Amino acid sequence: MSTEKHIYQPNPKFAKDAAINSMDAYWKLQNKAIEDYEGFWKGFADEKIDWLSAYNKVLDESNAPFYKWFTEGRLNVSNQCIDRHLADKAHKTAILFEGDRGEVEEITYAQLALHVNRMANLLRHEFNVQKGDRVVLYMPMIPEAAYAMLACTRIGAVHSIVFGGFSSEALKDRIEDAEAKVVITADGAYRKGKPYMLKQVVDAALEQGGESIEAVIVVKRNNEPIEWVEGRDHNYNALIESQHSECPFELMDSEDPLFLLYTSGSTGKPKGVQHSTAGYILWAQMTMEWVFDIKDDDVFWCTADIGWITGHTYIIYGPLAAGTTTVMFEGVPTYPDAGRAWKMVQDHKITQFYTAPTAIRVLHKMGEDEPKKYDLSSLKILGTVGEPIDPPAWKWYYETVGNSNCAIVDTWWQTETGGHIISPLPGATPIKPGCATFPLPGIMTEILSYDGVVKKASEPGLLCITKPWPSMIRNIWGDPERYVKAYFSDVEKDGKAVYFSGDGAVQDEDGYITIVGRVDDVINVSGHRMGTAEIEAAVKKDDHVAEVAVVSRPHELKGESIFIYIVLKEGHINKNIKEHINEVLCSEIGNIAKADHIIEVPGLPKTRSGKIMRRILRSIAKDEEITQDISTLEDPSIVEEIIKKAREA
Ligand code: PRX
């Protein structure tokens, strides 16, 4: 992708007032960080955070890799995002909500304060939610989801949002792992003009387990009939009005956990990524200011769901900490037609639009000329995240959506990094399409080999972050050993374990970084991250299955799709194996885990020691020639049979 020759310079109209307005300014900041790392971060922490009690040390590395930032400092994230803005922004719109059916609600910072205070009181006084307690949110994209997140931070509870597309089984597992006390949900919401239901998934999860849950708080959104468990279920709408409008916030320690967010790894069950209070909110705010170059009158729209990290950092925490107007959208950008997103940009005069390459590809395919029907002149910056962006999608985004005026910020980061890590700066970075470009100031990335040797230009290697940074993951909930093993055991540099992202990357002669994709067993379908081991474990729950191997296959719209090889137990025949396995995946994980290809094979290619040769299976799924030596396989003839089956499928 970086072979694309053209380099796109920042638009001088926007660049002149940008927070970082030249590569010189970038290097000045980055060199400061290189020379005096702690001094660099101290400067920003002092400037940006409303400290309620001073911290005593910028970075404590004494128990690496369990790093601590801004030790002993006290702050509160709901204060950082709401209260401190009330003096001058009380009447500014904080959240601009647009429902699936087009209704718009503008919630000012003052109104947001009221909603959040009430919800915090509800949790604290009616349900005895205390500092440190875990609260699971299984919510649609409605303002109450934002209130719930901020209410948790206000009283020091730790939220764990479970994406609404996950199944009851997946929800139950996450509730149990976090030992959550309360679930906040809604009866349902609207999608593509129709109601869809969430509460019944919570009911099913709690039938299967989740013993720690004392109460389920239900927001009424679509008023469809739902089951009600007396004593356990509570009607938010009936309770909220009587809550006091003021709720004093907890003084949180910099390192107190702010939230958990489960994500997939290459092995085992999903990991509860634990983020901290001070470091996370500092970087969420700084990246809003640098990467999205937020100005006072901007209207910022990130199309993610709050169930993913992008929604956490760039719908709620980053925009509100930066005091901007953030758009929250319940629906999908292609309903009622492929112009919906562009109509919203026009109607709300959106200045920054942030989405995933999958969405860009779908919008391009469904309505190539659709953007031209709307006035998109308010746009200044276009962002992408979650997957590599291919040149045709990039070009269309730049030329047709951005009218060749807007910088495209291709932001590389992860659930674990909390906020952007590698990204162009819209007023500074000359952009090469498909390229995430440079680490942000303060972030030290290197492309290394497994033994810590720095790769030369054009040589692909492992994308590592060699110094701790404030918004980094702090732990895997309840499993510190796994934290060390998953992130700090693969790559060592100068005798010190460094953070390995799981991604491969390559740097060109000019230092531009291009992300190559995951090098571990994690696949990325439409920007949704899933572990092959997790999918295999779900498939194995089916009684008919003897063996299973999951790989990915390139997909025109989704980036990657799931490809499953199955060996059935002897004597089992199942003509509807594809439908059947997909049902299992939907119930074990959720709709996002549905496979495009499921093929039944007589056996898997294994070495004599019984190890599955996944590389061969990956090549077959991609319809590539097999270049590996197959003579060492236990049964080399199996490869031909698998290829035949794959071609028939
Ligand atoms: O493989 C990288 C890909 O998404 C992974 C992180 O997924 P998740 O934790 O779900 O967070 C997604 C949103 C931050 C990464 O390991 N990825 C993320 N951004 C990009 C990307 N791949 C290529 N280009 C990107 N800009």
Coordinates of N, CA, C and O and ligand atoms in Angstrom, one line a residue, residues 263 309-310 384-388 410-416 501 503 515 517-518 524 527 529, ligand 1:
T263 N -11.3 -8.1 25.5 CA -10.9 -8.2 24.1 C -10.2 -9.6 23.9 O -9.9 -10.3 24.8
I309 N -13.3 -0.2 22.2 CA -12.5 0.9 22.8 C -12.6 2.2 22.0 O -12.5 3.3 22.6
T310 N -12.8 2.1 20.7 CA -12.9 3.4 20.0 C -14.1 4.2 20.5 O -14.0 5.4 20.6
T384 N -9.7 7.1 10.2 CA -10.0 5.7 10.1 C -9.3 4.9 11.2 O -8.2 5.4 11.7
V385 N -9.8 3.8 11.5 CA -9.3 3.0 12.6 C -9.7 1.5 12.5 O -10.8 1.2 12.0
G386 N -8.9 0.6 13.0 CA -9.3 -0.7 13.2 C -8.8 -1.8 12.3 O -8.7 -2.9 12.6
E387 N -8.5 -1.3 11.0 CA -8.0 -2.2 10.0 C -7.1 -1.4 9.1 O -7.3 -0.2 9.0
P388 N -6.3 -2.1 8.3 CA -5.6 -1.4 7.2 C -6.6 -0.8 6.2 O -7.6 -1.5 5.9
D410 N -5.0 8.1 9.6 CA -5.1 6.6 9.7 C -4.5 6.2 11.0 O -3.3 6.2 11.2
T411 N -5.4 6.0 12.0 CA -4.9 5.9 13.4 C -4.7 4.4 13.8 O -5.6 3.7 13.7
W412 N -3.5 4.1 14.1 CA -3.3 2.7 14.6 C -3.2 2.7 16.1 O -2.4 3.5 16.7
W413 N -4.0 1.8 16.7 CA -3.9 1.6 18.2 C -4.7 0.4 18.5 O -5.2 -0.3 17.6
Q414 N -4.9 0.1 19.8 CA -5.5 -1.1 20.2 C -6.3 -0.9 21.5 O -6.1 0.1 22.2
T415 N -7.2 -1.8 21.9 CA -7.9 -1.8 23.2 C -6.8 -1.5 24.3 O -7.1 -0.7 25.2
E416 N -5.7 -2.2 24.2 CA -4.7 -2.1 25.2 C -4.0 -0.8 25.3 O -3.4 -0.5 26.3
S501 N 2.7 -5.7 20.4 CA 1.3 -5.4 20.1 C 0.6 -6.6 19.4 O -0.6 -6.6 19.4
D503 N 1.0 -7.1 16.3 CA 0.9 -6.7 14.9 C 2.3 -6.7 14.3 O 3.3 -6.4 15.0
I515 N 1.2 -0.7 8.8 CA 0.8 -1.8 9.5 C 0.6 -3.0 8.6 O -0.2 -2.9 7.6
G517 N -0.5 -6.1 9.7 CA -1.6 -6.9 10.3 C -1.1 -7.8 11.4 O 0.1 -7.8 11.7
R518 N -2.0 -8.6 12.0 CA -1.7 -9.4 13.1 C -0.7 -10.5 12.7 O -0.9 -11.1 11.7
N524 N -9.4 -10.2 12.2 CA -10.0 -8.9 12.3 C -11.1 -8.9 11.2 O -10.8 -8.7 10.1
G527 N -13.1 -5.0 11.4 CA -12.5 -4.2 12.5 C -12.9 -4.8 13.9 O -12.5 -4.3 14.9
R529 N -12.2 -7.7 16.5 CA -11.1 -8.5 16.8 C -11.5 -9.8 17.5 O -12.2 -9.8 18.5
Ligands
PRX1 O1 -4.3 -5.3 14.1 C1 -4.5 -4.0 14.5 C2 -5.8 -3.4 14.1 O2 -6.7 -3.6 15.2 C3 -6.1 -4.2 16.2 C4 -6.6 -3.7 17.5 O3 -8.0 -4.1 17.7 P1 -8.8 -3.6 18.9 O4 -8.1 -3.8 20.1 O5 -10.2 -4.2 18.7 O6 -8.9 -2.0 18.6 C5 -9.4 -1.5 17.4 C6 -9.6 0.0 17.5 C7 -8.4 0.7 18.1 C8 -4.6 -3.9 16.0 O7 -3.8 -4.8 16.7 N1 -5.7 -2.0 13.8 C9 -6.2 -1.0 14.5 N2 -6.0 0.2 13.9 C10 -5.4 -0.1 12.7 C11 -5.3 -1.5 12.6 N3 -4.7 -2.1 11.5 C12 -4.3 -1.3 10.5 N4 -4.4 0.1 10.5 C13 -4.9 0.7 11.6 N5 -5.1 2.0 11.6

